[in-house]
Short mmCIF file of C-alpha atoms in Angstrom, two decimals:
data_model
loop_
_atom_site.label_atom_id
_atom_site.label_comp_id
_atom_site.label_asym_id
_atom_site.label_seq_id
_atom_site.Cartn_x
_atom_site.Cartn_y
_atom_site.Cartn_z
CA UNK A 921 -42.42 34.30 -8.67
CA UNK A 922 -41.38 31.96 -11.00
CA UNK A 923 -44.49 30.18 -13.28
CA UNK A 924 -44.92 26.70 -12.86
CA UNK A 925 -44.92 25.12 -16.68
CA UNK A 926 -46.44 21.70 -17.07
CA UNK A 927 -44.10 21.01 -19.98
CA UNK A 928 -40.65 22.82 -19.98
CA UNK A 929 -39.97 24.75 -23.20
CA UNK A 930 -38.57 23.19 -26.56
CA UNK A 931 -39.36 19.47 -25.90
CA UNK A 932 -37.81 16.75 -28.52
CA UNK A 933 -39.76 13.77 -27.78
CA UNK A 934 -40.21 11.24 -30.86
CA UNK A 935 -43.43 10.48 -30.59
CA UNK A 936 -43.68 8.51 -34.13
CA UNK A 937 -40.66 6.04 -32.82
CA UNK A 938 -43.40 4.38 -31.18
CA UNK A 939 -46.20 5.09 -34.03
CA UNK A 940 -46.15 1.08 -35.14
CA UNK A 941 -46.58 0.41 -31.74
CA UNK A 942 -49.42 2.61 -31.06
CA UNK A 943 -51.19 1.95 -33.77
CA UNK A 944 -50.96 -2.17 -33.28
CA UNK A 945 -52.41 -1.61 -30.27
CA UNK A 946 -54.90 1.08 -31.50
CA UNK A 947 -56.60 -1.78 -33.77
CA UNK A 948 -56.77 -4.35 -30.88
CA UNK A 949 -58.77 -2.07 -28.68
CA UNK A 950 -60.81 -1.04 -31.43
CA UNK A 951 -61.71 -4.16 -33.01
CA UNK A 952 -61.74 -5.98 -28.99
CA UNK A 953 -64.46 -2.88 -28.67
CA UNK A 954 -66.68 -3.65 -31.65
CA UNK A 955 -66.81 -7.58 -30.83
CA UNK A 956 -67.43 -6.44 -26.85
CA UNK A 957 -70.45 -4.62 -28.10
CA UNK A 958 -71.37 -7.27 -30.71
CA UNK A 959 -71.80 -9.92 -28.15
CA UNK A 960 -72.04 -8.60 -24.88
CA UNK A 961 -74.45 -5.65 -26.00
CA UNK A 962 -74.41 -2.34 -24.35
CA UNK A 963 -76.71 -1.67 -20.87
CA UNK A 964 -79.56 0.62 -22.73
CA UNK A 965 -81.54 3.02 -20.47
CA UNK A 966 -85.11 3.63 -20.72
CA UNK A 967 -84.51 6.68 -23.27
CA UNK A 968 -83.43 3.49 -25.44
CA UNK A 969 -85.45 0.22 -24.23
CA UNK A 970 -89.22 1.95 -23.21
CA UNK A 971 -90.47 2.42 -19.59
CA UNK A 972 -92.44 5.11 -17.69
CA UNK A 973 -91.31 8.66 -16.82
CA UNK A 974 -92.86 10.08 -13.47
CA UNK A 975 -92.03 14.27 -13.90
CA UNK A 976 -92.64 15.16 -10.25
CA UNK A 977 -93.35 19.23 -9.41
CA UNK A 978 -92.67 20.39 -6.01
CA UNK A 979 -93.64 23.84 -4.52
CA UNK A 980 -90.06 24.52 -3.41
CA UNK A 981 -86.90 23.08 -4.14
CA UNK A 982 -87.02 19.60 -5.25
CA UNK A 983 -85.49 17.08 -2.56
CA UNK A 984 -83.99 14.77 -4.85
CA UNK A 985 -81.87 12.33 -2.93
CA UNK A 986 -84.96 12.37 -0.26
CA UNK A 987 -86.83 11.42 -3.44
CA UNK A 988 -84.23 8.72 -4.72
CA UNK A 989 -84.56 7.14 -0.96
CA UNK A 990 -87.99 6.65 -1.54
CA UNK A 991 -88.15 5.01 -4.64
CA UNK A 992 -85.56 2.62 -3.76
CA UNK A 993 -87.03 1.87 -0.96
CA UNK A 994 -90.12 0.32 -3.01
CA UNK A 995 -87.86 -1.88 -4.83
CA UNK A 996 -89.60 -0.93 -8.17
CA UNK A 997 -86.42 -1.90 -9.98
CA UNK A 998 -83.62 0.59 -11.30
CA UNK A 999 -84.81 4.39 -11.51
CA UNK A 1000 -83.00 7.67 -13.08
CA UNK A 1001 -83.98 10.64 -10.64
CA UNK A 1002 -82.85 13.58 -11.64
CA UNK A 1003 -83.47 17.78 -12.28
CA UNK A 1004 -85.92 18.30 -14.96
CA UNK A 1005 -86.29 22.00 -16.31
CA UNK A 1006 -86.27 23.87 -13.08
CA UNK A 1007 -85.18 23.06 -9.19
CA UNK A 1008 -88.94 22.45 -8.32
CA UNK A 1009 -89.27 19.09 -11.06
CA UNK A 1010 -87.54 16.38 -11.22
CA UNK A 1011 -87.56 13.65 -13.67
CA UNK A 1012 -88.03 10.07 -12.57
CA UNK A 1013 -87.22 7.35 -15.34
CA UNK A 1014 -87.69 4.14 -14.66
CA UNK A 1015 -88.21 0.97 -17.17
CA UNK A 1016 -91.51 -0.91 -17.56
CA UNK A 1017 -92.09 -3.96 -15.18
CA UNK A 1018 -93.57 -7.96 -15.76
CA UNK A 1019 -96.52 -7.88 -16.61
CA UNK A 1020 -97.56 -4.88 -19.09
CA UNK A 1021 -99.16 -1.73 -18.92
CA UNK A 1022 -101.38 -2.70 -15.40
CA UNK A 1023 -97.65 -3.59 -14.04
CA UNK A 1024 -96.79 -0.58 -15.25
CA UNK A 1025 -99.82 1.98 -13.75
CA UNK A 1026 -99.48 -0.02 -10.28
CA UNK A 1027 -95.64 0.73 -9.77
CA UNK A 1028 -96.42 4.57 -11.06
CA UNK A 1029 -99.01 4.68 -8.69
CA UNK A 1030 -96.60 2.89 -6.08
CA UNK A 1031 -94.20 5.51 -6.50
CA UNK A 1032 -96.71 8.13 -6.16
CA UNK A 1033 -98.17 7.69 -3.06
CA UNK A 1034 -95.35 6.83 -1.66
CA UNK A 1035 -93.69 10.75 -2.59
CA UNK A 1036 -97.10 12.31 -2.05
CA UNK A 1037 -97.55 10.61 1.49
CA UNK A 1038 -94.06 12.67 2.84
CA UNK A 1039 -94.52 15.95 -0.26
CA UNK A 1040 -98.05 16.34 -0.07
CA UNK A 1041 -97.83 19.44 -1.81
CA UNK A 1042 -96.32 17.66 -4.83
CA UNK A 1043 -97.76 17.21 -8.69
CA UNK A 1044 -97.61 14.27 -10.66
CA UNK A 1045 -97.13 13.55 -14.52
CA UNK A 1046 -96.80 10.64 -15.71
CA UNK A 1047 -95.41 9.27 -19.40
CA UNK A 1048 -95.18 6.06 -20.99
CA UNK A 1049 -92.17 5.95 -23.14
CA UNK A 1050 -93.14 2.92 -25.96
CA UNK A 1051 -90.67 0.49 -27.26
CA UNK A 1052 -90.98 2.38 -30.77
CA UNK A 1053 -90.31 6.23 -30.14
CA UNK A 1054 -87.27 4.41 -27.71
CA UNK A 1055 -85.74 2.84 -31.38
CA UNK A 1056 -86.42 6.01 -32.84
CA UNK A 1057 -84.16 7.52 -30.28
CA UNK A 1058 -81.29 5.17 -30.78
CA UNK A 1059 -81.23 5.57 -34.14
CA UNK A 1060 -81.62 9.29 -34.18
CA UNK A 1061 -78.29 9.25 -31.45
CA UNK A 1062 -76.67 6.78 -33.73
CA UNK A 1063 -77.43 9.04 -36.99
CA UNK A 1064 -76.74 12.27 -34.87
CA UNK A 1065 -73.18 10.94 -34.13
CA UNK A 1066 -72.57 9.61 -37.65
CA UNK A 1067 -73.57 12.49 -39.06
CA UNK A 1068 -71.63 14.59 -36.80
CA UNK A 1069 -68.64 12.48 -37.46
CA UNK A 1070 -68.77 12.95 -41.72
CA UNK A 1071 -69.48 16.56 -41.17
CA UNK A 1072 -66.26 17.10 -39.36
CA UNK A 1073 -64.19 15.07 -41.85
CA UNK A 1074 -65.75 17.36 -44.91
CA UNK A 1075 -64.75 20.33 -42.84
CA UNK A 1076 -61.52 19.26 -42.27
CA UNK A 1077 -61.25 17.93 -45.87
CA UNK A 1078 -62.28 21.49 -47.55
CA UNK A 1079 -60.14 23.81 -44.82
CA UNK A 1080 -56.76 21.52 -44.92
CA UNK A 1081 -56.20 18.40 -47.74
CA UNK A 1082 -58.53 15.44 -48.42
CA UNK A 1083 -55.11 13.45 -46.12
CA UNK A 1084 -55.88 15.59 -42.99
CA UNK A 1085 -59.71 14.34 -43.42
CA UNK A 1086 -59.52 11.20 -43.76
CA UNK A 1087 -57.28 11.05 -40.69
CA UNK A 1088 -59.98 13.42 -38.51
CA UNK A 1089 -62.29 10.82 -39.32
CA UNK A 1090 -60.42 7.60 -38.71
CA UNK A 1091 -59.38 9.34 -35.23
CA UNK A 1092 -62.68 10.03 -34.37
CA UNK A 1093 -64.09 6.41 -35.05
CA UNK A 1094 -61.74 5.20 -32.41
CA UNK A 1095 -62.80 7.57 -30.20
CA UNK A 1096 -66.33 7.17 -30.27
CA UNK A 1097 -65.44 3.05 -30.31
CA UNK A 1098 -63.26 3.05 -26.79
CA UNK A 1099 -66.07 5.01 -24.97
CA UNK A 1100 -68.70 2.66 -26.76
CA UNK A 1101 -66.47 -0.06 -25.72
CA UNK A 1102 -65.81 0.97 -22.21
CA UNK A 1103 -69.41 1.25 -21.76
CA UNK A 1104 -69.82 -2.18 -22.92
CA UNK A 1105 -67.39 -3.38 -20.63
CA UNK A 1106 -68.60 -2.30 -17.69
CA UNK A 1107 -72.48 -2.32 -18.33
CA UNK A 1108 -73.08 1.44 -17.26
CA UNK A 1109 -75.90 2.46 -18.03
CA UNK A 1110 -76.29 3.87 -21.85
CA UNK A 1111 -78.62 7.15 -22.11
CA UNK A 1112 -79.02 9.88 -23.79
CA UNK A 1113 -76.55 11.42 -21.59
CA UNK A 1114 -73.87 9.41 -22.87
CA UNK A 1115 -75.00 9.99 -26.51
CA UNK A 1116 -74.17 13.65 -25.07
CA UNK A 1117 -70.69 12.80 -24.04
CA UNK A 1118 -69.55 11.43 -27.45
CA UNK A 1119 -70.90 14.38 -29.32
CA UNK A 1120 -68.71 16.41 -26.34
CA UNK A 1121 -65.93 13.99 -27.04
CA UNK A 1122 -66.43 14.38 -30.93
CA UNK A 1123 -66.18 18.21 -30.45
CA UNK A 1124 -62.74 18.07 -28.14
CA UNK A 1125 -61.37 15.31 -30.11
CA UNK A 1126 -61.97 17.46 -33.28
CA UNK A 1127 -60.86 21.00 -31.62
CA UNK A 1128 -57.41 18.79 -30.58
CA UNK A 1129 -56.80 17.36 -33.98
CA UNK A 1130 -57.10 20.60 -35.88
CA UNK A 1131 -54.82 22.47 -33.58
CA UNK A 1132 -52.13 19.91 -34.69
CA UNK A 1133 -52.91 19.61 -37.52
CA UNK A 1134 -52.57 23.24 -38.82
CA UNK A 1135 -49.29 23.11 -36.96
CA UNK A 1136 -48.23 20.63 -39.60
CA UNK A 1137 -49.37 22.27 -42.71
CA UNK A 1138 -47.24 25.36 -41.38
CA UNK A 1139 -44.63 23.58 -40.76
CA UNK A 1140 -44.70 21.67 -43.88
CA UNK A 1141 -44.20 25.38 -45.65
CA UNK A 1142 -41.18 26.14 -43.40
CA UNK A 1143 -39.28 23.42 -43.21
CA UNK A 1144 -39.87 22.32 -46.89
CA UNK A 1145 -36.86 19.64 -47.44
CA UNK A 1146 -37.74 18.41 -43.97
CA UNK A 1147 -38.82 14.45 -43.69
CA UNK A 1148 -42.24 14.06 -42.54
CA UNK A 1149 -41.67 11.78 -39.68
CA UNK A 1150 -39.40 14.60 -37.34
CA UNK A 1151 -41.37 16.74 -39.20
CA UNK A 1152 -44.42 15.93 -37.30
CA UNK A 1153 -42.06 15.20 -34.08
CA UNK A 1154 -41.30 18.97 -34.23
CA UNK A 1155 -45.25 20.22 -34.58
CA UNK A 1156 -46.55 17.96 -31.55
CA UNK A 1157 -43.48 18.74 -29.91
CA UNK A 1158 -44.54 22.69 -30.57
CA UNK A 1159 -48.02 22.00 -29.55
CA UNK A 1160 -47.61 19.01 -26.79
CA UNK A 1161 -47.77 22.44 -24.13
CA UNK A 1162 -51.27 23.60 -25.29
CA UNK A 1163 -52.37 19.93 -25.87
CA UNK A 1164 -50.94 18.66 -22.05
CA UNK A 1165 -52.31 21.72 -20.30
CA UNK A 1166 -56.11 21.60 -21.82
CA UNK A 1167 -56.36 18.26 -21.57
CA UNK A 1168 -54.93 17.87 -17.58
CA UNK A 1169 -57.12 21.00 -16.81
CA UNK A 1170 -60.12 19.34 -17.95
CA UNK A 1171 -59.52 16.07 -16.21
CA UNK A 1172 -58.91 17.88 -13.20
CA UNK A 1173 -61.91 19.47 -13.15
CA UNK A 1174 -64.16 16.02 -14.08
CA UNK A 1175 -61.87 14.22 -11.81
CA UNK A 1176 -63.94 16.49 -8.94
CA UNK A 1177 -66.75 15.57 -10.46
CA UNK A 1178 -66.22 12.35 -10.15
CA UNK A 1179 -65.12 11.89 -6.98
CA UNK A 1180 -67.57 14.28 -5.22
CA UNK A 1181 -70.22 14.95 -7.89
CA UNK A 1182 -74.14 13.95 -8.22
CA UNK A 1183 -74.71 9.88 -8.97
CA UNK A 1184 -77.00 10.93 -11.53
CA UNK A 1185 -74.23 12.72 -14.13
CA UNK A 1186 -71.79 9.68 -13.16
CA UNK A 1187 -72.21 8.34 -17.10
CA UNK A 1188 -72.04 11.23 -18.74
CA UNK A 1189 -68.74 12.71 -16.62
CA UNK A 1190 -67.10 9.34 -17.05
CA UNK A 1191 -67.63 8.91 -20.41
CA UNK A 1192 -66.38 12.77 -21.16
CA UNK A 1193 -63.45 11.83 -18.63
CA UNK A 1194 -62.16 8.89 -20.94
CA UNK A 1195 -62.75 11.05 -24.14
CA UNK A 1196 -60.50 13.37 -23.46
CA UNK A 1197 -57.50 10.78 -22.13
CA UNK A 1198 -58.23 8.87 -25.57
CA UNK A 1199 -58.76 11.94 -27.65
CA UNK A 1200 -55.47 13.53 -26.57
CA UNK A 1201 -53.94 9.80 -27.17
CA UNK A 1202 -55.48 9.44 -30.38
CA UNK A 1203 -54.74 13.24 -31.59
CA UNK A 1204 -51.07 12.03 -31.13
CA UNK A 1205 -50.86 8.84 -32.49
CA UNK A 1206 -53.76 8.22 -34.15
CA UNK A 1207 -54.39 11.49 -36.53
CA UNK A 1208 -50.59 12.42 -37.30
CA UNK A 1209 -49.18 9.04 -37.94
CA UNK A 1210 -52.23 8.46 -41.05
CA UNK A 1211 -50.52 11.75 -42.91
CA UNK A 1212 -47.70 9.03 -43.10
CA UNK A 1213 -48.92 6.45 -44.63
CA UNK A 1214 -50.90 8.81 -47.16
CA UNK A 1215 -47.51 9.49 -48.10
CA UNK A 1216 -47.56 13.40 -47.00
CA UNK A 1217 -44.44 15.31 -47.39
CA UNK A 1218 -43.28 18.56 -47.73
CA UNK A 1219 -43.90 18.52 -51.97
CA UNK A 1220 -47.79 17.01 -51.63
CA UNK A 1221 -49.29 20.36 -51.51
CA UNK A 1222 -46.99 22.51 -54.02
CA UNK A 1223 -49.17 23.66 -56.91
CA UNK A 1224 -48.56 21.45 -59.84
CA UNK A 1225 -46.50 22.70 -63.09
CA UNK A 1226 -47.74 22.15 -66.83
CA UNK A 1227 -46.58 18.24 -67.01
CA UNK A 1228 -48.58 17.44 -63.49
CA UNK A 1229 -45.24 17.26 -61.39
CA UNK A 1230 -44.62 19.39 -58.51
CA UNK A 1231 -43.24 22.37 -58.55
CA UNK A 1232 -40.51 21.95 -56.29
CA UNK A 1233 -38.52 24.44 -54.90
CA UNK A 1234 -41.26 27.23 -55.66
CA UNK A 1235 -42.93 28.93 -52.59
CA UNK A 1236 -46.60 27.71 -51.96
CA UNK A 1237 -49.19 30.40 -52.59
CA UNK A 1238 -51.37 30.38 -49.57
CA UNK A 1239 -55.47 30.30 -50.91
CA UNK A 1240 -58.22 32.02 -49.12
CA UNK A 1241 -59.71 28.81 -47.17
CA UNK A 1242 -57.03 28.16 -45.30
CA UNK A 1243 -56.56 28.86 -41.53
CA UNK A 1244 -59.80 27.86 -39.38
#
């Protein structure tokens, strides 16, 4: 039986022809995405903007969308109802009300009697989440990205060249500003969920970029006289199979997700869904197109002779730290 190939064998697209292209439009998103979240603000959850957290423990399995019925049948404003720890608890999220804390203990104990009247066999905790430890969270998901962001680029920077970092970290930013940017747009809610997704999209992005990328630095070794612009053509043209059939398979299995899976994971599966569409983008035209214009070639990495000059022509001793 003959295999069924995604991408036929020894492809010859030229992906930089359209690199000026790609990148124009790159910056227009991006910066359209910054001013989007500027002004219109992004639609923070109660892990972000304080509220109340009901943990409710059942003595069998927890009937969550029986649950979810209930408490938007109240009209107690938006709540996030989901699995907490084990299938007996669940989780119920929901911001604070008009009207301060009395507001506050009269819709928990709304929301209580009205589960406890149909589950009388069910336990109730319940948890103010303040206005302060909810801007501690934002800025801990905000320095948890950023910091997961510059430790990639020093990785990168340390296992390849100082070029291939600064490109792993200017692909990155955009990725982590279109799903920012999307979620602008559209208002979905922002949780710690999606703070979740970019550090998944951060990871993919990454695992995407150095997979082409150390198809470049061997090819830069083999085809030494080689231009870098079909130079690169050749390595994403080598790799486009492995990138294509990752990517697809992934999307394909959120796509299900989507379509069929639990309301309550919608944010975090759409937000991983667009990752990996712009990551595979960006890891194309974002990340190879920068070793460009930081002037990369086939001479940038030669060890350097006596009077600082490359020493062309001379095979490149391979050091310990590279591979990954």
């Amino acid at each position: 039986m003959r295999l069924l190939k995604l991408v036929p064998d020894n492809t010859n697209f030229d992906f930089m022809r359209w690199r000026n292209v790609a990148l124009v439009l790159s910056i227009i998103v991006t910066v359209a995405s910054i001013a989007l979240v500027a002004v219109r603000g992004l639609n923070l959850g109660v892990d972000f903007v304080g509220g109340q957290m009901i943990n409710v423990t059942f003595s069998r399995t927890a009937p969550i969308e029986e649950v979810r019925e209930t408490v938007e049948g109240l009209n107690v404003g938006d709540a996030s109802i989901q699995e907490f720890g084990d299938p007996k608890t669940i989780t119920i999220r929901m911001g604070l009300p008009d009207g301060g804390d009395d507001a506050a203990a009269k819709v928990a104990t709304r929301v209580r009697e009205a589960i406890a009247a149909k589950h009388p066999d069910a336990k109730f905790t319940v948890d103010s989440v303040s206005g302060k430890v909810s801007n501690e969270l934002y800025r801990s998901g905000a320095i948890s990205v950023a910091l997961a962001m510059l430790g990639i680029a020093i990785y990168i920077w340390f296992r390849f060249e100082w070029q291939f970092g600064v490109g792993a970290l200017v692909t990155l930013f955009h990725d982590v500003c279109m799903t920012i940017g999307f979620f602008s747009l559209t208002q979905l809610e922002f949780n710690l969920n999606v703070v979740a997704a970019i550090l998944t999209i951060v990871g993919y992005s990454l695992n995407d970029t150095v997979v082409i990328y150390d198809r470049i630095r061997e090819d830069l070794r083999k085809y030494r006289k080689m231009e870098i612009v079909p130079l690169l053509n050749v390595s994403l043209n080598e790799t486009l199979s492995r990138t294509m059939v990752t990517s697809l398979s992934i999307m394909f299995a959120l796509l299900a997700l989507l379509l069929i899976g639990p309301q309550v994971i919608f944010g975090l599966t759409i937000a991983i869904f667009l990752g990996i569409f712009v990551g595979t983008y960006s890891s194309i035209y974002i990340s190879s197109p920068i070793l460009v214009w930081l002037g990369v070639s086939g001479d940038s990495f030669l060890p350097k002779t006596s009077t600082g000059s490359a020493a062309k022509g001379g095979e490149r001793v391979a050091t310990p730290n590279e591979g990954y």
